[in-house]
Coordinates of N, CA and C in Angstrom, one line a residue:
Chain A
G561 N -8.4 4.9 -16.6 CA -8.1 4.4 -15.1 C -7.2 5.1 -14.5
N562 N -6.8 4.5 -13.2 CA -6.0 5.4 -12.6 C -4.6 4.8 -12.3
S563 N -3.6 5.8 -12.4 CA -2.4 5.1 -12.4 C -1.3 6.3 -11.8
V564 N -0.1 5.7 -11.3 CA 0.9 6.5 -10.5 C 2.1 6.4 -11.1
T565 N 2.8 7.2 -11.5 CA 4.3 7.2 -12.0 C 5.3 7.6 -11.3
Q566 N 6.3 6.9 -10.9 CA 7.4 7.6 -9.9 C 8.6 7.0 -10.4
M567 N 9.8 8.3 -10.1 CA 11.1 7.8 -10.7 C 11.6 6.7 -10.4
E568 N 12.4 6.2 -11.3 CA 12.9 4.7 -11.3 C 13.9 5.0 -10.2
G569 N 14.3 3.7 -9.2 CA 15.6 3.9 -8.5 C 16.6 2.9 -8.9
P570 N 17.5 2.5 -8.1 CA 17.7 3.3 -6.8 C 18.1 4.7 -7.1
V571 N 18.1 5.3 -6.0 CA 18.4 6.6 -5.9 C 19.3 6.8 -4.6
T572 N 20.6 7.0 -5.0 CA 21.8 7.2 -3.8 C 22.4 8.6 -3.8
L573 N 22.3 8.8 -2.6 CA 22.4 10.1 -2.1 C 23.5 10.1 -1.0
S574 N 24.1 11.1 -0.6 CA 25.1 11.2 0.7 C 24.5 11.8 1.6
E575 N 24.5 11.4 2.8 CA 23.9 12.1 4.2 C 24.0 13.8 3.9
E576 N 23.0 14.2 4.5 CA 22.5 15.6 4.6 C 22.3 16.3 3.2
A577 N 22.3 15.2 2.1 CA 21.8 16.0 0.7 C 20.3 16.2 0.6
F578 N 19.8 16.9 -0.4 CA 18.7 17.2 -0.7 C 18.0 16.2 -1.5
L579 N 16.6 16.1 -1.2 CA 16.0 14.6 -1.9 C 14.6 15.3 -2.4
T580 N 14.7 14.6 -4.0 CA 13.5 14.9 -4.2 C 13.5 13.5 -5.2
I581 N 12.0 13.0 -5.1 CA 11.3 11.9 -5.8 C 9.9 12.2 -6.5
N582 N 10.3 12.0 -7.6 CA 9.2 12.6 -8.3 C 8.1 11.7 -8.7
C583 N 6.8 12.2 -8.4 CA 5.7 11.4 -8.7 C 4.6 12.1 -9.7
T584 N 4.2 11.6 -10.5 CA 2.8 12.1 -11.2 C 1.7 11.0 -11.4
Y585 N 0.6 11.7 -11.7 CA -0.7 10.5 -11.7 C -1.5 10.9 -12.7
T586 N -2.4 10.0 -12.9 CA -3.8 10.2 -13.5 C -4.7 9.7 -12.9
A587 N -5.9 10.3 -13.0 CA -7.1 9.6 -12.2 C -8.4 10.0 -12.9
T588 N -9.2 9.4 -12.7 CA -10.5 9.3 -13.3 C -11.4 10.4 -12.6
G589 N -11.2 10.4 -11.4 CA -11.9 11.6 -10.4 C -10.9 12.5 -9.8
Y590 N -11.5 12.8 -8.4 CA -10.6 13.7 -8.0 C -9.8 13.1 -6.8
P591 N -8.6 12.7 -6.6 CA -8.0 11.9 -6.0 C -7.5 12.5 -4.7
S592 N -7.3 11.6 -3.9 CA -6.3 11.8 -2.4 C -4.9 11.2 -2.8
L593 N -3.9 11.9 -2.5 CA -2.3 11.6 -2.6 C -1.8 11.3 -1.4
F594 N -0.9 10.2 -1.6 CA 0.0 9.7 -0.6 C 1.4 9.4 -0.6
W595 N 2.4 9.5 0.1 CA 3.5 8.7 0.4 C 3.5 8.0 1.2
Y596 N 3.9 6.6 1.2 CA 4.3 5.4 2.0 C 5.6 5.1 1.8
V597 N 6.0 4.8 2.9 CA 7.4 4.2 3.3 C 7.5 2.9 3.4
Q598 N 8.4 1.9 2.9 CA 8.7 0.6 3.4 C 9.9 0.3 3.9
Y599 N 10.2 0.1 4.9 CA 11.7 -0.4 5.4 C 11.7 -2.0 5.3
P600 N 13.1 -2.4 5.0 CA 13.2 -3.8 4.7 C 12.4 -4.6 5.8
G601 N 11.7 -5.5 5.1 CA 11.3 -6.6 6.0 C 9.8 -6.1 6.6
E602 N 9.4 -4.8 6.3 CA 8.1 -4.5 6.9 C 7.1 -4.0 6.2
G603 N 6.0 -4.0 6.7 CA 4.8 -3.4 5.8 C 4.7 -1.9 5.5
L604 N 3.9 -1.1 4.8 CA 4.1 0.3 4.5 C 3.7 1.0 5.8
Q605 N 4.0 2.0 5.8 CA 3.9 3.1 6.6 C 3.4 4.4 6.0
L606 N 2.2 5.0 6.3 CA 2.0 6.4 5.9 C 2.7 7.4 6.4
L607 N 3.5 7.9 5.2 CA 4.5 9.0 5.5 C 3.8 10.4 5.5
L608 N 2.9 10.7 4.3 CA 2.0 12.0 4.5 C 0.9 12.0 3.2
K609 N 0.3 12.9 3.6 CA -1.0 12.7 2.7 C -1.6 14.3 2.1
A610 N -2.3 14.2 1.2 CA -2.7 15.7 0.9 C -4.4 15.3 0.1
T611 N -5.0 15.9 0.4 CA -6.6 15.5 -0.2 C -7.2 16.3 -0.9
K612 N -6.6 17.8 -1.1 CA -6.9 18.7 -2.0 C -5.9 19.3 -2.9
A613 N -6.1 20.0 -4.0 CA -5.1 20.9 -4.7 C -4.6 21.8 -3.7
D614 N -3.2 22.0 -3.8 CA -2.3 23.1 -3.3 C -2.2 22.6 -1.6
D615 N -2.7 21.7 -1.3 CA -2.4 21.1 0.2 C -0.8 20.8 0.0
K616 N -0.3 20.7 1.4 CA 0.8 20.4 1.7 C 1.0 19.3 2.9
G617 N 1.6 18.0 2.3 CA 1.6 17.2 3.5 C 3.1 17.1 4.0
S618 N 3.3 17.0 5.3 CA 4.3 17.0 5.8 C 4.4 16.0 6.9
N619 N 5.8 15.4 7.3 CA 5.8 14.5 8.3 C 7.6 14.2 8.3
K620 N 8.2 14.3 9.5 CA 9.5 13.8 9.8 C 10.4 14.5 8.5
G621 N 9.9 15.9 8.4 CA 11.1 16.7 7.6 C 10.8 16.5 6.0
F622 N 9.9 15.4 5.8 CA 9.5 15.3 4.4 C 8.4 16.1 4.1
E623 N 8.2 16.6 2.7 CA 7.0 17.6 2.2 C 6.6 17.0 1.0
A624 N 5.5 17.1 0.6 CA 4.9 17.1 -0.8 C 3.9 17.9 -0.9
T625 N 3.6 18.5 -2.1 CA 2.7 19.4 -2.5 C 1.7 19.1 -3.7
Y626 N 0.5 18.9 -3.4 CA -0.7 18.6 -4.3 C -0.7 19.5 -5.6
R627 N -0.3 19.2 -6.6 CA -0.4 20.2 -7.6 C -1.2 19.6 -9.0
K628 N -2.3 20.4 -8.9 CA -3.4 19.7 -9.8 C -2.9 20.0 -11.3
E629 N -2.8 21.1 -11.3 CA -2.3 21.7 -12.7 C -0.9 20.6 -13.4
T630 N -0.2 20.2 -12.6 CA 0.7 19.2 -13.3 C 0.4 18.0 -12.7
T631 N -0.6 17.5 -12.3 CA -0.6 16.2 -11.6 C 0.3 15.5 -10.9
S632 N 0.9 16.5 -9.9 CA 2.3 15.7 -9.5 C 2.3 16.0 -7.9
F633 N 2.9 15.3 -7.4 CA 3.1 15.2 -5.9 C 4.3 14.7 -5.6
H634 N 5.4 15.6 -6.1 CA 6.9 15.3 -5.6 C 7.2 15.1 -4.1
L635 N 7.9 14.2 -3.9 CA 8.4 14.3 -2.5 C 9.7 14.9 -2.4
E636 N 9.9 15.9 -1.1 CA 11.1 16.5 -0.9 C 11.5 16.4 0.4
K637 N 12.8 16.3 0.5 CA 13.3 16.6 2.2 C 14.7 17.2 1.8
G638 N 14.7 18.3 2.8 CA 16.2 19.2 2.5 C 17.4 18.4 3.1
S639 N 17.3 17.6 4.1 CA 18.5 17.0 4.6 C 18.2 15.5 5.2
V640 N 18.7 14.7 4.2 CA 18.5 13.1 4.4 C 19.5 12.5 5.3
Q641 N 19.0 11.5 6.0 CA 19.7 10.7 7.1 C 19.8 9.4 6.5
V642 N 20.8 8.6 7.0 CA 21.0 7.3 6.8 C 19.7 6.4 7.0
S643 N 18.9 6.9 8.3 CA 18.0 6.2 8.3 C 16.7 6.6 7.7
D644 N 16.9 7.2 6.7 CA 15.7 7.4 5.8 C 15.8 6.4 4.4
S645 N 16.7 5.5 4.5 CA 17.0 4.6 3.5 C 15.7 3.7 3.6
A646 N 15.1 3.7 2.5 CA 14.0 2.7 2.5 C 13.2 2.6 1.0
V647 N 12.3 2.0 0.7 CA 11.5 2.2 -0.5 C 10.4 3.2 -0.3
Y648 N 10.2 4.1 -1.0 CA 9.1 5.1 -1.2 C 8.3 4.7 -2.3
F649 N 6.8 4.8 -1.9 CA 5.6 4.7 -2.8 C 4.6 5.9 -2.8
C650 N 4.3 6.2 -3.9 CA 3.5 7.2 -4.0 C 2.2 6.6 -4.4
A651 N 1.1 7.1 -4.0 CA -0.4 6.4 -4.2 C -1.2 7.4 -4.1
L652 N -2.6 6.9 -4.9 CA -3.6 8.0 -5.0 C -4.8 6.8 -4.7
K653 N -6.0 7.7 -4.1 CA -7.3 7.1 -3.9 C -8.2 7.7 -4.2
V654 N -9.2 7.5 -5.2 CA -10.3 8.1 -5.7 C -11.5 8.0 -4.6
G655 N -12.2 8.8 -4.1 CA -13.6 8.5 -3.3 C -12.9 8.0 -2.0
S656 N -14.1 8.2 -1.0 CA -13.7 7.7 0.4 C -14.9 7.3 1.0
G657 N -14.6 6.8 2.2 CA -15.6 6.5 3.2 C -16.4 5.1 2.5
G658 N -16.0 4.3 2.4 CA -16.3 2.8 1.8 C -16.4 2.9 0.4
G659 N -15.4 3.5 -0.5 CA -15.4 3.9 -1.9 C -15.1 2.2 -2.3
A660 N -15.4 2.2 -3.5 CA -14.9 0.7 -4.0 C -13.6 0.4 -4.6
D661 N -12.8 1.6 -4.7 CA -11.3 1.4 -5.1 C -10.6 1.4 -4.1
G662 N -9.4 0.6 -4.1 CA -8.3 0.7 -3.1 C -7.4 1.8 -3.7
L663 N -6.2 1.8 -2.7 CA -5.3 2.4 -3.4 C -4.4 2.0 -4.7
T664 N -3.9 2.9 -5.4 CA -3.5 2.6 -6.4 C -1.7 3.1 -6.4
F665 N -0.9 2.3 -6.2 CA 0.3 2.6 -6.2 C 1.3 2.9 -7.3
G666 N 2.5 3.6 -7.2 CA 3.4 3.6 -8.2 C 4.4 2.4 -7.8
K667 N 5.5 2.1 -8.6 CA 6.3 1.0 -8.7 C 7.3 1.1 -7.3
G668 N 7.5 2.3 -6.9 CA 8.2 2.4 -5.8 C 9.7 2.8 -6.2
T669 N 10.2 3.7 -5.3 CA 11.7 4.3 -5.4 C 12.6 4.0 -4.4
H670 N 13.5 3.4 -4.5 CA 14.3 2.8 -3.5 C 15.6 3.6 -3.4
L671 N 15.6 4.2 -2.0 CA 16.5 5.3 -1.6 C 17.7 4.8 -0.8
I672 N 18.7 4.9 -1.4 CA 19.9 4.8 -0.4 C 20.7 5.9 0.0
I673 N 20.9 6.1 1.3 CA 21.8 7.2 1.9 C 23.0 6.8 2.6
Q674 N 24.0 7.2 1.8 CA 25.3 6.9 2.3 C 25.7 7.7 3.3
P675 N 26.8 7.2 4.4 CA 27.3 8.2 5.4 C 28.4 9.0 4.7
Chain B
D1486 N -1.8 0.0 21.8 CA -2.8 -0.5 20.9 C -2.1 -1.2 20.0
A1487 N -2.3 -2.4 19.4 CA -2.0 -3.4 18.7 C -2.1 -2.8 17.1
G1488 N -1.2 -2.9 16.3 CA -1.5 -2.4 14.9 C -2.3 -3.7 14.0
V1489 N -2.2 -3.5 12.9 CA -2.9 -4.6 12.0 C -1.8 -5.7 12.2
T1490 N -2.3 -7.0 12.5 CA -1.5 -8.0 12.5 C -2.3 -9.1 11.2
Q1491 N -1.2 -9.7 11.0 CA -1.5 -10.7 10.0 C -0.5 -11.9 10.2
S1492 N -1.3 -13.2 9.8 CA -1.0 -14.6 10.0 C -1.2 -15.3 8.9
P1493 N -0.1 -16.6 8.5 CA 1.4 -16.5 9.2 C 2.1 -15.3 8.6
T1494 N 3.2 -15.3 9.1 CA 4.5 -14.4 8.3 C 4.9 -14.7 6.8
H1495 N 5.4 -16.0 7.1 CA 5.5 -16.8 5.8 C 5.0 -17.8 5.4
L1496 N 4.7 -18.6 4.2 CA 4.1 -19.6 4.1 C 4.9 -20.2 2.6
I1497 N 4.9 -21.5 2.5 CA 5.3 -21.9 1.2 C 4.6 -22.9 1.0
K1498 N 4.0 -23.2 -0.4 CA 3.1 -23.9 -1.1 C 3.6 -24.2 -2.0
T1499 N 2.8 -25.4 -2.8 CA 3.1 -25.8 -4.1 C 1.9 -25.6 -5.2
R1500 N 2.2 -25.5 -6.2 CA 1.3 -25.3 -7.4 C 0.1 -26.2 -7.2
G1501 N -1.0 -25.6 -7.3 CA -2.4 -26.4 -7.2 C -2.9 -26.2 -5.9
Q1502 N -2.2 -25.9 -4.8 CA -2.6 -25.7 -3.5 C -3.4 -25.0 -3.1
H1503 N -4.1 -24.8 -2.1 CA -5.0 -23.7 -1.7 C -4.5 -22.9 -0.5
V1504 N -4.5 -21.8 -0.2 CA -4.0 -20.8 1.0 C -5.0 -19.9 1.6
T1505 N -4.6 -19.8 2.7 CA -5.3 -18.9 3.6 C -4.7 -18.2 4.4
L1506 N -4.9 -17.0 4.0 CA -4.0 -15.7 5.0 C -5.2 -15.0 5.8
R1507 N -4.6 -14.6 7.0 CA -5.6 -13.9 8.1 C -5.1 -12.6 8.3
C1508 N -5.8 -11.9 8.7 CA -5.8 -10.3 9.1 C -6.7 -9.9 10.3
S1509 N -6.1 -9.2 11.2 CA -6.7 -8.6 12.3 C -6.8 -7.2 12.1
P1510 N -7.7 -6.2 12.1 CA -7.5 -4.9 12.0 C -7.2 -4.3 13.4
I1511 N -7.1 -3.0 13.1 CA -6.9 -2.1 14.3 C -8.3 -2.1 15.0
S1512 N -8.2 -2.4 16.2 CA -9.4 -2.1 17.2 C -10.2 -0.8 17.0
G1513 N -11.5 -1.1 16.6 CA -12.5 -0.2 16.0 C -12.4 0.3 14.7
H1514 N -11.6 -0.5 14.1 CA -11.5 -0.3 12.3 C -12.7 -1.5 11.6
K1515 N -13.5 -0.8 10.9 CA -14.3 -1.7 10.3 C -14.1 -2.1 8.9
S1516 N -13.2 -1.5 8.5 CA -12.9 -2.0 6.7 C -11.4 -2.7 6.8
V1517 N -11.4 -3.7 5.8 CA -10.0 -4.6 5.9 C -9.9 -4.6 4.3
S1518 N -8.7 -4.1 3.7 CA -8.2 -4.3 2.5 C -7.2 -5.3 2.1
W1519 N -7.1 -5.9 0.8 CA -6.2 -7.0 0.6 C -5.2 -6.4 -0.5
Y1520 N -4.1 -6.5 -0.7 CA -3.1 -6.2 -1.7 C -2.0 -7.0 -1.9
Q1521 N -1.6 -7.4 -3.1 CA -0.9 -8.1 -3.4 C 0.7 -7.6 -3.7
Q1522 N 2.0 -7.7 -3.2 CA 2.9 -7.0 -3.8 C 3.8 -7.8 -4.3
V1523 N 4.2 -7.9 -5.6 CA 5.0 -8.8 -6.1 C 6.4 -8.2 -6.0
L1524 N 7.5 -8.8 -6.0 CA 8.9 -8.5 -5.8 C 9.3 -7.2 -6.6
G1525 N 9.6 -5.9 -6.1 CA 10.0 -5.1 -7.0 C 9.2 -4.2 -7.6
Q1526 N 7.7 -4.5 -7.3 CA 6.5 -3.7 -7.7 C 5.7 -2.9 -6.7
G1527 N 4.9 -2.0 -6.8 CA 3.9 -1.7 -5.8 C 3.0 -2.5 -5.5
P1528 N 2.3 -2.1 -4.3 CA 1.3 -3.5 -3.9 C 0.1 -3.0 -4.8
Q1529 N -0.9 -4.3 -5.2 CA -2.0 -4.0 -6.1 C -3.0 -4.4 -5.4
F1530 N -4.3 -3.6 -5.3 CA -5.4 -3.7 -4.8 C -6.4 -5.2 -5.4
I1531 N -6.5 -5.8 -4.0 CA -7.4 -7.2 -4.6 C -8.8 -7.0 -4.1
F1532 N -9.0 -6.7 -2.8 CA -10.4 -6.5 -2.4 C -10.3 -5.3 -1.1
Q1533 N -11.6 -5.1 -1.0 CA -11.9 -4.2 0.3 C -13.3 -4.7 0.7
Y1534 N -13.1 -4.8 2.3 CA -14.5 -5.2 2.9 C -14.8 -4.1 3.8
Y1535 N -16.1 -4.0 3.9 CA -16.5 -2.9 5.0 C -17.7 -3.4 5.8
E1536 N -17.8 -3.6 7.0 CA -19.1 -4.1 7.6 C -19.5 -5.6 7.1
K1537 N -18.4 -6.2 6.7 CA -18.6 -7.6 6.3 C -19.1 -7.7 4.8
E1538 N -19.2 -6.6 4.2 CA -19.7 -6.8 3.0 C -18.5 -6.2 1.8
E1539 N -18.5 -7.1 0.7 CA -17.1 -6.7 -0.1 C -17.7 -5.3 -1.0
R1540 N -16.7 -4.3 -0.8 CA -16.8 -2.9 -1.4 C -16.3 -2.7 -2.6
G1541 N -15.3 -3.3 -2.6 CA -14.4 -3.3 -4.2 C -13.7 -4.3 -4.3
R1542 N -13.3 -4.3 -5.5 CA -12.7 -5.7 -6.0 C -11.8 -5.3 -7.3
G1543 N -10.3 -5.6 -7.1 CA -9.4 -5.1 -8.1 C -9.3 -6.2 -9.3
N1544 N -8.4 -6.2 -10.2 CA -8.5 -7.1 -11.3 C -7.6 -8.5 -11.1
F1545 N -8.5 -9.2 -10.2 CA -7.7 -10.5 -10.0 C -8.6 -11.6 -10.3
P1546 N -8.3 -12.8 -10.4 CA -9.0 -13.9 -10.9 C -9.9 -14.4 -9.8
D1547 N -11.1 -15.2 -10.2 CA -11.9 -15.6 -9.2 C -11.2 -16.7 -8.4
R1548 N -10.1 -17.1 -8.8 CA -9.2 -18.1 -7.6 C -9.1 -17.1 -6.2
F1549 N -9.1 -15.8 -6.5 CA -8.9 -15.1 -5.1 C -10.5 -14.7 -4.4
S1550 N -10.6 -15.1 -3.2 CA -11.9 -14.7 -2.6 C -11.6 -14.1 -1.1
A1551 N -12.6 -13.7 -0.6 CA -12.2 -12.9 0.9 C -13.4 -12.9 1.6
R1552 N -13.3 -12.9 3.0 CA -14.3 -12.7 3.8 C -13.9 -11.9 4.8
Q1553 N -15.1 -11.2 5.5 CA -14.9 -10.5 6.7 C -15.6 -11.2 7.8
F1554 N -15.3 -11.3 9.1 CA -16.3 -11.7 10.0 C -16.8 -10.7 10.8
P1555 N -17.7 -11.3 11.7 CA -18.3 -10.4 12.7 C -17.5 -9.2 13.6
N1556 N -16.4 -9.7 13.9 CA -15.1 -9.3 14.8 C -14.3 -8.1 14.0
Y1557 N -14.6 -8.0 12.6 CA -14.1 -7.3 11.7 C -12.8 -8.0 11.0
S1558 N -12.3 -9.2 11.4 CA -11.0 -9.7 10.9 C -11.4 -10.4 9.7
S1559 N -10.3 -10.6 8.9 CA -10.7 -11.0 7.4 C -9.8 -12.3 7.2
E1560 N -10.2 -12.9 5.9 CA -9.2 -13.8 5.5 C -9.1 -13.6 4.0
L1561 N -8.2 -14.2 3.5 CA -7.8 -14.1 1.7 C -7.8 -15.4 1.7
N1562 N -8.4 -15.9 0.7 CA -8.2 -17.5 0.2 C -7.6 -17.4 -1.2
V1563 N -6.9 -18.3 -1.5 CA -6.5 -18.3 -3.0 C -6.3 -19.9 -3.4
N1564 N -7.0 -20.1 -4.3 CA -7.2 -21.6 -5.0 C -6.1 -21.7 -6.1
A1565 N -6.1 -23.0 -6.3 CA -5.2 -23.5 -7.6 C -3.9 -22.4 -7.9
L1566 N -3.1 -22.6 -6.7 CA -2.1 -21.6 -6.6 C -1.1 -21.8 -7.8
L1567 N -0.6 -20.6 -8.5 CA 0.2 -20.6 -9.5 C 1.8 -20.2 -9.1
L1568 N 2.6 -20.3 -9.7 CA 4.1 -19.8 -9.4 C 3.8 -18.3 -9.4
G1569 N 3.1 -17.7 -10.2 CA 3.0 -16.1 -10.2 C 2.3 -15.5 -9.0
D1570 N 1.8 -16.4 -8.1 CA 0.9 -16.0 -6.8 C 2.1 -15.7 -5.6
S1571 N 3.4 -16.0 -6.1 CA 4.1 -15.6 -5.1 C 4.4 -14.3 -4.8
A1572 N 4.2 -13.7 -3.7 CA 4.4 -12.3 -3.2 C 4.2 -11.9 -1.9
L1573 N 4.2 -10.8 -1.5 CA 3.9 -10.3 -0.1 C 2.3 -10.1 -0.3
Y1574 N 1.3 -10.4 0.7 CA 0.3 -10.1 0.7 C 0.0 -9.2 2.1
L1575 N -0.3 -8.0 1.6 CA -0.7 -7.0 2.7 C -2.0 -6.8 3.0
C1576 N -2.6 -6.6 4.2 CA -3.6 -6.3 5.0 C -3.5 -4.9 5.5
A1577 N -4.5 -4.1 5.0 CA -4.9 -2.7 5.5 C -6.1 -2.4 6.1
S1578 N -6.0 -2.0 7.4 CA -7.3 -1.3 8.0 C -7.7 0.1 7.9
S1579 N -9.0 0.3 8.1 CA -9.3 1.5 8.1 C -10.6 1.7 9.0
L1580 N -11.1 2.9 9.4 CA -12.1 3.2 10.0 C -13.2 3.0 9.4
D1581 N -13.3 3.3 7.9 CA -14.6 3.4 7.1 C -14.3 2.9 5.6
G1582 N -13.2 2.5 5.3 CA -12.6 2.4 4.1 C -12.0 3.4 3.4
G1583 N -12.0 4.5 4.1 CA -11.6 5.8 3.7 C -10.1 5.8 3.3
N1584 N -9.8 7.5 3.5 CA -8.3 7.3 2.9 C -7.2 6.9 3.6
I1585 N -7.3 7.0 5.0 CA -6.3 6.6 5.8 C -6.4 5.0 6.3
Q1586 N -5.3 4.2 5.6 CA -5.4 3.0 5.4 C -4.0 2.5 6.2
Y1587 N -4.0 1.6 7.2 CA -2.9 1.5 8.2 C -2.5 -0.2 7.8
F1588 N -1.3 -0.3 7.3 CA -0.9 -1.7 6.8 C -0.1 -2.6 7.9
G1589 N -0.4 -3.9 7.7 CA 0.3 -4.8 8.6 C 1.9 -5.1 8.0
A1590 N 2.7 -6.1 8.4 CA 3.5 -6.4 8.0 C 3.7 -7.5 6.7
G1591 N 2.6 -8.1 6.4 CA 2.3 -8.9 5.3 C 2.5 -10.3 5.6
T1592 N 2.0 -11.2 4.7 CA 2.6 -12.5 4.5 C 3.1 -12.9 3.4
R1593 N 4.3 -13.3 3.7 CA 5.3 -13.7 2.2 C 5.0 -15.1 2.1
L1594 N 4.2 -15.2 0.7 CA 3.7 -16.4 0.0 C 4.7 -16.9 -0.8
S1595 N 5.3 -18.3 -0.8 CA 6.3 -18.5 -2.0 C 5.5 -20.2 -2.5
V1596 N 5.3 -19.8 -3.6 CA 4.5 -21.0 -4.5 C 5.8 -21.7 -5.1
L1597 N 6.1 -23.0 -4.8 CA 7.0 -23.9 -5.5 C 6.4 -24.8 -6.6

């Protein structure tokens, strides 16, 4: 089946530090990969995505590269801000356009940025 | 434009009761998916509907059911509630059930 493994949290960093949140996956087919962010009391927001190997998704200073050879999609940001504090979910989806499977999520990584 | 809207925002039920959760997708989106997010975990896929037909189902018991209406809104029904059904229920809409899904803020269900 499909599964996503991401690093356990909480991850606590100081403002302007470099961020890496690791994510690896297993999939029965060729997945698209996503990072979602969840702020307290809110639903999930799509942060970035990549649909094929070597694609780099980027948004708001965050980046992740689809690495098929290592089945990974690590999230990075060069300089984090207090406002980046949230829970980050790595996810995959196999198939598109009315495909039968929904998104498969990791357990989430709680990121805390201290001023 | 309005995003995905869910109602109610919070709900308290007792064991054995039935609950109905509602979702309105983004205008123009024809697919709705439902997810259950237990505290401290990632969301788990329950159902996907596209053009009023069930297109996918996750590993949930038959107590869970859903439907999609002609205006593409959707209901999630859960019968015979258990304490373990306490969770945040998220609805996501997409144009055609594809890769880009937009989530609502969720309905927090507490079963006592």
